[in-house]
Tab-separated table of C-alpha atoms and ligand atoms in Angstrom:
chain	number	residue	atom	x	y	z
A	193	MET	CA	7.949	30.927	37.121
A	194	ASN	CA	11.746	31.056	37.230
A	195	ARG	CA	13.521	30.661	33.632
A	196	ARG	CA	14.578	26.906	33.954
A	197	ASP	CA	10.578	26.078	34.820
A	198	LEU	CA	9.362	28.017	32.277
A	199	LEU	CA	11.138	26.609	29.586
A	200	ARG	CA	9.915	22.879	30.843
A	201	ALA	CA	6.711	24.048	30.602
A	202	ALA	CA	7.281	25.088	27.126
A	203	GLY	CA	8.753	22.128	26.418
A	204	ALA	CA	5.980	20.235	28.139
A	205	LEU	CA	3.484	22.159	25.661
A	206	GLY	CA	5.481	21.358	22.464
A	207	ALA	CA	5.458	17.715	23.230
A	208	MET	CA	1.671	17.425	23.006
A	209	ALA	CA	1.379	17.155	18.668
A	210	ALA	CA	-1.881	17.374	16.960
A	211	LEU	CA	-2.546	14.300	14.876
A	212	PRO	CA	-4.448	15.033	11.948
A	213	GLY	CA	-7.777	14.611	12.783
A	214	GLY	CA	-7.754	15.638	16.353
A	215	ALA	CA	-6.388	12.680	18.227
A	216	MET	CA	-3.314	13.576	20.478
A	217	ALA	CA	-0.197	11.456	20.697
A	218	GLN	CA	3.152	12.588	22.434
A	219	ARG	CA	5.914	13.625	20.893
A	220	ASN	CA	9.360	14.149	22.934
A	221	LEU	CA	11.399	16.819	22.923
A	222	GLU	CA	13.351	16.249	19.432
A	223	GLY	CA	9.602	16.034	18.100
A	224	ALA	CA	9.681	12.363	17.199
A	225	PHE	CA	6.901	10.183	18.909
A	226	PRO	CA	8.380	7.496	20.876
A	227	THR	CA	8.641	4.218	21.286
A	228	PRO	CA	5.233	2.607	22.217
A	229	THR	CA	5.172	0.802	25.005
A	230	LYS	CA	1.753	-1.193	24.695
A	231	LYS	CA	2.622	-4.390	23.830
A	232	TYR	CA	1.228	-5.342	20.780
A	233	ARG	CA	2.407	-7.228	17.497
A	234	ARG	CA	1.874	-4.629	15.111
A	235	ILE	CA	2.330	-5.962	11.533
A	236	THR	CA	2.690	-2.682	9.051
A	237	THR	CA	1.705	-4.239	5.078
A	238	GLU	CA	2.943	-1.575	2.799
A	239	GLU	CA	6.151	-1.002	4.088
A	240	ALA	CA	9.172	-0.535	0.483
A	241	PHE	CA	11.868	-1.772	-0.123
A	242	ALA	CA	14.401	-1.136	-3.137
A	243	THR	CA	16.487	-3.492	-5.106
A	244	LEU	CA	19.948	-2.606	-6.904
A	245	PRO	CA	18.660	-4.660	-9.723
A	246	GLN	CA	15.287	-2.042	-9.537
A	247	LEU	CA	17.693	0.914	-8.999
A	248	ASN	CA	20.065	-0.308	-12.280
A	249	GLY	CA	16.941	-0.387	-14.328
A	250	PHE	CA	15.773	2.884	-13.184
A	251	ARG	CA	19.323	3.968	-14.301
A	252	ASP	CA	20.405	2.265	-17.205
A	253	ILE	CA	16.615	1.350	-18.996
A	254	GLY	CA	17.205	4.396	-21.982
A	255	LYS	CA	12.937	4.222	-22.744
A	256	TYR	CA	10.294	3.897	-20.125
A	257	LEU	CA	6.525	3.276	-20.413
A	258	ASP	CA	4.170	5.745	-19.897
A	259	SER	CA	5.261	7.111	-16.254
A	260	GLY	CA	4.028	10.387	-15.428
A	261	SER	CA	6.139	11.752	-12.916
A	262	ASP	CA	7.286	8.488	-11.744
A	263	LEU	CA	10.133	8.869	-13.724
A	264	SER	CA	11.716	12.300	-12.240
A	265	PHE	CA	10.824	10.807	-8.549
A	266	THR	CA	13.163	7.452	-9.730
A	267	GLN	CA	15.623	9.433	-10.876
A	268	THR	CA	15.601	11.528	-7.324
A	269	LEU	CA	15.985	8.281	-5.734
A	270	LEU	CA	19.751	7.661	-7.889
A	271	GLY	CA	20.564	11.242	-6.675
A	272	ASP	CA	22.427	12.647	-4.758
A	273	SER	CA	20.124	15.325	-2.703
A	274	SER	CA	19.292	15.410	0.975
A	275	TYR	CA	16.430	13.364	0.263
A	276	ALA	CA	17.655	10.768	-1.667
A	277	ARG	CA	21.027	10.151	1.287
A	278	ASP	CA	18.032	9.699	3.307
A	279	MET	CA	15.627	7.405	1.684
A	280	THR	CA	17.220	5.354	-1.076
A	281	PRO	CA	19.741	3.639	1.755
A	282	ARG	CA	17.314	2.804	3.947
A	283	LEU	CA	14.616	1.782	0.562
A	284	LEU	CA	17.516	-0.639	0.036
A	285	ASN	CA	18.434	-1.812	3.854
A	286	LEU	CA	16.745	-5.225	4.317
A	287	GLY	CA	18.577	-5.752	7.495
A	288	GLU	CA	19.543	-5.260	11.243
A	289	GLY	CA	19.340	-0.709	10.021
A	290	ARG	CA	15.397	-1.846	8.868
A	291	ILE	CA	14.736	-3.517	12.080
A	292	LYS	CA	16.188	-1.074	14.540
A	293	GLU	CA	13.949	1.234	12.921
A	294	MET	CA	11.257	-1.033	13.202
A	295	ASP	CA	11.780	-1.782	16.967
A	296	GLU	CA	12.031	2.192	17.612
A	297	GLY	CA	8.438	2.212	16.451
A	298	GLY	CA	7.273	-1.199	17.809
A	299	ILE	CA	6.459	-2.676	15.103
A	300	ALA	CA	7.026	-6.434	15.169
A	301	MET	CA	6.896	-7.736	11.304
A	302	GLN	CA	6.567	-6.025	8.028
A	303	VAL	CA	5.240	-7.170	5.023
A	304	LEU	CA	7.371	-5.684	2.460
A	305	SER	CA	6.961	-4.169	-0.925
A	306	LEU	CA	9.272	-3.489	-4.110
A	307	THR	CA	9.329	0.262	-3.880
A	308	SER	CA	6.663	2.448	-6.772
A	309	PRO	CA	6.440	1.650	-9.602
A	310	GLY	CA	8.126	-1.489	-8.918
A	311	VAL	CA	8.663	-2.566	-12.300
A	312	GLN	CA	6.146	-1.032	-14.523
A	313	MET	CA	8.472	1.731	-16.009
A	314	PHE	CA	10.585	-1.650	-17.891
A	315	SER	CA	9.250	-3.282	-20.905
A	316	PRO	CA	8.025	-6.929	-20.211
A	317	ASP	CA	11.546	-8.459	-20.502
A	318	THR	CA	13.627	-6.061	-18.411
A	319	ALA	CA	10.387	-5.757	-16.231
A	320	VAL	CA	10.397	-9.881	-15.838
A	321	ALA	CA	13.711	-10.036	-15.534
A	322	ILE	CA	14.202	-7.450	-12.353
A	323	ALA	CA	11.198	-9.071	-10.752
A	324	ARG	CA	12.500	-12.092	-10.615
A	325	GLU	CA	15.754	-10.873	-9.043
A	326	SER	CA	14.218	-8.566	-6.834
A	327	ASN	CA	11.950	-11.443	-5.410
A	328	ASP	CA	15.184	-13.502	-4.726
A	329	ILE	CA	16.216	-10.390	-2.729
A	330	LEU	CA	13.306	-10.539	-0.781
A	331	ALA	CA	12.842	-14.373	0.134
A	332	GLU	CA	16.459	-14.270	0.977
A	333	ALA	CA	15.669	-11.474	3.486
A	334	ILE	CA	12.629	-13.305	4.523
A	335	ARG	CA	15.082	-16.886	5.350
A	336	LYS	CA	17.582	-14.192	7.662
A	337	TYR	CA	14.586	-12.716	9.446
A	338	PRO	CA	11.394	-15.530	9.119
A	339	THR	CA	9.998	-13.602	12.303
A	340	ARG	CA	10.013	-10.200	10.933
A	341	PHE	CA	9.714	-10.011	7.462
A	342	ALA	CA	7.084	-11.306	5.202
A	343	GLY	CA	6.718	-10.021	1.533
A	344	LEU	CA	4.656	-9.797	-1.507
A	345	GLY	CA	6.041	-10.974	-4.972
A	346	ALA	CA	6.354	-8.345	-7.520
A	347	MET	CA	5.680	-9.592	-11.059
A	348	ALA	CA	5.267	-7.877	-14.687
A	349	PRO	CA	1.632	-7.689	-15.199
A	350	HIS	CA	2.629	-6.534	-18.786
A	351	ASP	CA	3.507	-9.940	-19.588
A	352	PRO	CA	0.963	-12.484	-19.528
A	353	LYS	CA	2.412	-15.970	-19.483
A	354	ARG	CA	5.578	-14.931	-17.247
A	355	GLY	CA	3.613	-12.607	-15.034
A	356	PRO	CA	1.628	-15.250	-13.351
A	357	ALA	CA	4.375	-17.554	-13.469
A	358	GLU	CA	6.522	-15.871	-11.282
A	359	MET	CA	3.685	-15.283	-9.275
A	360	GLU	CA	3.161	-18.936	-9.021
A	361	ARG	CA	6.920	-19.081	-8.052
A	362	ALA	CA	6.746	-16.307	-5.367
A	363	ILE	CA	4.159	-18.222	-3.538
A	364	LYS	CA	5.201	-21.804	-3.993
A	365	GLN	CA	8.992	-21.592	-4.110
A	366	LEU	CA	9.564	-18.339	-2.915
A	367	GLY	CA	7.083	-18.757	-0.063
A	368	LEU	CA	6.183	-14.966	-0.707
A	369	ASN	CA	2.534	-13.834	0.787
A	370	GLY	CA	1.041	-12.079	-1.686
A	371	PHE	CA	1.656	-9.394	-4.591
A	372	ILE	CA	2.225	-5.934	-5.679
A	373	VAL	CA	0.884	-4.006	-8.990
A	374	ASN	CA	1.820	-0.226	-8.334
A	375	SER	CA	-2.137	1.140	-10.358
A	376	HIS	CA	-1.356	1.180	-14.159
A	377	THR	CA	1.139	-0.140	-16.531
A	378	ASP	CA	1.777	1.750	-19.594
A	379	GLY	CA	-1.939	3.127	-19.244
A	380	GLY	CA	-3.929	0.088	-18.829
A	381	TYR	CA	-5.477	-1.086	-15.543
A	382	LEU	CA	-6.157	-5.093	-14.260
A	383	ASP	CA	-9.615	-4.968	-15.316
A	384	GLU	CA	-8.787	-4.920	-18.471
A	385	GLN	CA	-8.923	-8.568	-20.549
A	386	ARG	CA	-5.294	-8.581	-20.845
A	387	PHE	CA	-4.725	-8.840	-17.323
A	388	TRP	CA	-7.268	-11.332	-16.434
A	389	PRO	CA	-4.365	-13.770	-15.796
A	390	ILE	CA	-2.726	-11.644	-13.375
A	391	LEU	CA	-6.535	-11.522	-11.893
A	392	GLU	CA	-6.670	-15.843	-12.253
A	393	ALA	CA	-3.130	-16.642	-10.653
A	394	ALA	CA	-3.635	-14.257	-7.540
A	395	GLU	CA	-7.168	-16.131	-7.116
A	396	ALA	CA	-5.856	-19.478	-7.670
A	397	LEU	CA	-2.984	-19.150	-5.443
A	398	ASP	CA	-5.022	-17.669	-2.439
A	399	ARG	CA	-3.270	-14.304	-1.753
A	400	PRO	CA	-3.953	-10.879	-2.478
A	401	ILE	CA	-2.791	-8.104	-4.599
A	402	TYR	CA	-1.580	-4.598	-3.096
A	403	ILE	CA	-2.609	-1.852	-5.328
A	404	HIS	CA	-0.161	0.300	-4.443
A	405	PRO	CA	-0.346	4.444	-5.879
A	406	ARG	CA	1.767	5.546	-8.780
A	407	SER	CA	1.962	8.714	-11.243
A	408	LEU	CA	-0.736	8.887	-13.042
A	409	PRO	CA	0.003	8.628	-16.945
A	410	GLU	CA	1.788	11.341	-18.560
A	411	THR	CA	-2.126	12.363	-20.462
A	412	SER	CA	-4.061	12.731	-17.313
A	413	LEU	CA	-1.206	14.785	-15.126
A	414	ALA	CA	-1.851	18.029	-16.549
A	415	PRO	CA	-4.209	19.579	-14.411
A	416	PHE	CA	-2.294	17.384	-11.512
A	417	ARG	CA	1.399	19.708	-11.714
A	418	PRO	CA	0.682	22.716	-10.402
A	419	TYR	CA	1.100	23.262	-6.670
A	420	GLY	CA	2.371	19.790	-6.444
A	421	LEU	CA	-0.828	18.062	-6.143
A	422	GLY	CA	0.466	15.405	-8.625
A	423	GLY	CA	1.994	12.832	-5.637
A	424	ALA	CA	1.098	11.402	-2.681
A	425	SER	CA	-0.615	14.428	-1.588
A	426	TRP	CA	-4.240	14.298	-4.180
A	427	GLY	CA	-2.720	12.377	-7.705
A	428	TYR	CA	-1.869	9.125	-6.060
A	429	ALA	CA	-4.836	8.851	-4.767
A	430	VAL	CA	-7.296	9.486	-8.172
A	431	GLU	CA	-4.974	7.375	-9.776
A	432	THR	CA	-4.826	4.260	-7.535
A	433	GLY	CA	-8.798	4.874	-6.289
A	434	THR	CA	-9.574	4.916	-10.013
A	435	HIS	CA	-7.805	1.351	-10.564
A	436	GLY	CA	-9.956	0.529	-7.709
A	437	MET	CA	-13.372	1.932	-8.788
A	438	ARG	CA	-12.625	-0.010	-12.805
A	439	LEU	CA	-12.057	-3.191	-10.667
A	440	LEU	CA	-15.695	-2.357	-8.859
A	441	PHE	CA	-17.563	-1.744	-11.788
A	442	SER	CA	-16.200	-3.999	-14.110
A	443	GLY	CA	-17.525	-7.412	-13.223
A	444	VAL	CA	-13.874	-8.943	-12.179
A	445	PHE	CA	-15.328	-9.601	-9.204
A	446	ASP	CA	-18.045	-12.237	-10.151
A	447	ARG	CA	-15.658	-13.038	-12.714
A	448	PHE	CA	-13.147	-13.916	-9.819
A	449	PRO	CA	-15.293	-14.097	-6.654
A	450	LYS	CA	-12.529	-15.272	-4.186
A	451	LEU	CA	-10.359	-12.221	-5.640
A	452	LYS	CA	-8.467	-10.001	-3.109
A	453	ILE	CA	-7.294	-6.642	-3.979
A	454	ILE	CA	-5.717	-4.178	-1.033
A	455	LEU	CA	-5.978	-0.057	-1.232
A	456	GLY	CA	-3.907	1.814	1.033
A	457	HIS	CA	-3.896	4.987	2.692
A	458	MET	CA	-7.660	3.966	3.984
A	459	GLY	CA	-9.017	3.172	0.559
A	460	GLU	CA	-7.802	5.706	-1.820
A	461	GLY	CA	-11.201	7.817	-1.344
A	462	ILE	CA	-13.350	4.527	-2.140
A	463	PRO	CA	-14.878	3.942	1.119
A	464	TYR	CA	-16.142	8.127	0.913
A	465	TRP	CA	-18.192	7.898	-2.260
A	466	VAL	CA	-19.832	4.377	-1.356
A	467	TYR	CA	-23.486	6.026	-1.075
A	468	ARG	CA	-22.924	8.383	-4.047
A	469	PHE	CA	-21.692	5.485	-6.699
A	470	ASP	CA	-24.228	2.450	-5.718
A	471	HIS	CA	-26.695	5.412	-6.049
A	472	MET	CA	-25.256	6.614	-9.407
A	473	TYR	CA	-24.946	3.076	-10.639
A	474	ASN	CA	-28.323	1.998	-9.256
A	475	THR	CA	-30.221	4.796	-11.125
A	476	ALA	CA	-28.284	4.406	-14.582
A	477	LYS	CA	-29.001	0.724	-14.647
A	478	ARG	CA	-32.805	1.845	-13.999
A	479	ASN	CA	-32.869	4.406	-16.849
A	480	TRP	CA	-30.159	2.938	-19.533
A	481	GLY	CA	-30.020	-0.776	-18.500
A	482	THR	CA	-26.364	-0.159	-18.032
A	483	GLY	CA	-24.472	-2.427	-15.568
A	484	SER	CA	-24.106	-6.089	-15.711
A	485	LEU	CA	-22.945	-6.770	-11.748
A	486	LYS	CA	-24.564	-9.297	-9.543
A	487	GLU	CA	-24.434	-6.799	-7.028
A	488	ALA	CA	-24.399	-3.482	-5.914
A	489	PRO	CA	-20.462	-2.349	-6.321
A	490	SER	CA	-20.200	-2.211	-2.734
A	491	PHE	CA	-20.704	-5.777	-2.427
A	492	TYR	CA	-17.537	-6.324	-4.269
A	493	LEU	CA	-15.995	-3.699	-1.872
A	494	LYS	CA	-16.691	-5.340	0.982
A	495	ARG	CA	-16.169	-9.045	-0.227
A	496	ASN	CA	-13.329	-8.398	-2.323
A	497	MET	CA	-11.730	-5.716	-1.199
A	498	MET	CA	-9.438	-4.847	1.868
A	499	ILE	CA	-8.109	-1.184	2.673
A	500	THR	CA	-4.823	-0.460	4.965
A	501	THR	CA	-4.130	2.761	7.404
A	502	SER	CA	-0.768	3.239	5.270
A	503	GLY	CA	0.309	7.167	5.308
A	504	MET	CA	-3.380	8.153	6.804
A	505	PHE	CA	-3.112	8.482	10.598
A	506	SER	CA	-6.596	10.056	10.902
A	507	GLU	CA	-8.780	8.575	13.902
A	508	PRO	CA	-11.945	9.893	11.953
A	509	VAL	CA	-11.286	8.466	8.869
A	510	LEU	CA	-10.304	5.154	11.150
A	511	LYS	CA	-13.402	5.025	12.518
A	512	TYR	CA	-15.370	5.934	9.433
A	513	CYS	CA	-13.951	3.144	7.197
A	514	MET	CA	-14.498	0.471	10.458
A	515	GLU	CA	-18.259	1.520	9.668
A	516	VAL	CA	-18.401	1.576	6.276
A	517	VAL	CA	-16.057	-1.329	5.090
A	518	GLY	CA	-15.610	-3.515	8.705
A	519	VAL	CA	-12.875	-3.743	10.618
A	520	ASP	CA	-12.390	-7.317	9.432
A	521	ASN	CA	-11.196	-5.453	6.026
A	522	ILE	CA	-8.679	-2.873	7.448
A	523	LEU	CA	-5.008	-4.213	7.967
A	524	PHE	CA	-2.115	-1.727	9.842
A	525	ALA	CA	0.454	-0.296	7.673
A	526	ALA	CA	2.651	2.377	8.129
A	527	ASP	CA	4.291	3.433	4.661
A	528	TYR	CA	7.880	3.113	5.853
A	529	PRO	CA	10.228	4.715	4.970
A	530	TYR	CA	8.643	7.474	3.709
A	531	GLN	CA	6.355	7.889	6.434
A	532	ASP	CA	7.416	7.218	10.109
A	533	ASN	CA	6.480	3.771	12.065
A	534	ARG	CA	6.109	5.555	15.469
A	535	GLU	CA	3.674	7.748	14.050
A	536	ALA	CA	1.945	4.983	12.774
A	537	SER	CA	1.966	3.066	16.046
A	538	ALA	CA	0.755	6.281	18.360
A	539	PHE	CA	-1.972	6.535	15.634
A	540	MET	CA	-3.783	3.206	16.294
A	541	ASP	CA	-2.470	3.000	20.278
A	542	ALA	CA	-4.175	6.408	20.979
A	543	ALA	CA	-7.360	5.410	18.724
A	544	LYS	CA	-10.503	4.989	21.056
A	545	ILE	CA	-11.653	1.403	19.563
A	546	SER	CA	-11.533	-1.478	21.228
A	547	GLU	CA	-8.975	-3.868	22.324
A	548	ALA	CA	-10.337	-6.271	20.083
A	549	ASP	CA	-10.840	-3.859	17.147
A	550	ARG	CA	-7.054	-3.188	17.355
A	551	ILE	CA	-5.442	-6.749	17.309
A	552	LYS	CA	-7.230	-7.273	14.584
A	553	MET	CA	-6.226	-4.590	12.730
A	554	TYR	CA	-2.223	-4.834	13.793
A	555	SER	CA	-2.229	-8.642	13.547
A	556	GLY	CA	-5.544	-10.770	12.857
A	557	ASN	CA	-6.788	-9.344	9.892
A	558	ALA	CA	-2.826	-9.404	8.319
A	559	GLU	CA	-2.529	-12.934	9.468
A	560	ARG	CA	-5.408	-14.308	8.013
A	561	VAL	CA	-4.940	-13.191	4.902
A	562	PHE	CA	-1.574	-12.843	3.821
A	563	HIS	CA	-1.320	-16.868	5.393
A	564	LEU	CA	1.845	-15.350	8.197
A	565	LYS	CA	2.641	-17.500	11.067
A	566	VAL	CA	1.239	-16.693	14.419
B	1343	LIG	MN1	3.872	2.898	-0.253
């Protein structure tokens, strides 16, 4: 083998990249996943953007609500590290730059949401104002690119009057497609009665609430700080999965039976625990008379929740979730710009599943739950 052949062989070997979980997808020689060639209407559903009012809020507000590690994350976005120089302009871009990256990943449409922690570090007055301005910016981008963008409305969960009012405006006036909540608000969770007006509005407007991760509250963060476990590797899932479990166990889905909640990252661990939490719920009910749900907790997981593939491009996890929560409850998502559109598409294109199931997750389920034009 001469030198050129050796280099070619080494290049070909390097081009095979193992996806987590064992599925293989082809990377090009630069180590990037190629633009997919198969034609699907790929709709990604957890795709972040930022607005200047939001970034100015991060810069200007002196007093934050309980924000855990989100405070340092938002200050990073405002800084001049290489991470910020890469990420912040891409978050702010709601035009051709974003669409070029979508095209490279074979993404037909992004369902956009204001990047975490949204407006939930701000006092209610500030949160209400920034949510409103950001929703207007989002709606303007969708008007300009109606076939490429849809979006989830931000609101202040901690304002029981103006939060729901903004939700109504987002759907009825701006034509948005659902709502974004970044897990806890100042340590509070949506099952608490003070947040019921938010759940009631979502159900009445027939649009889902996407519960996106954010940092654990400061009071819970200490054990996660060593080894950097507070973020996307583990802490976000603990925080957001706990939020989802509270909703499942609280009875809010008996009170709001048509409410739809979406969780990213293949359900933030909840699908893995179905056997155990049903078993423990039933055991406690039998022995101590606790629990007042009309059904087992897993019933509500299947009826009232959906999950997405955001940032979890693992075929074994996908197949497990299809079996446990059902293909009709799974949406495709990339988690742009924090993760790679092309890797997301390579993962879903390569998954050994039926074409009918793939199309449901790529587009059919999103078209249904977000009321997108087909
Ligand atoms: Mn995300």
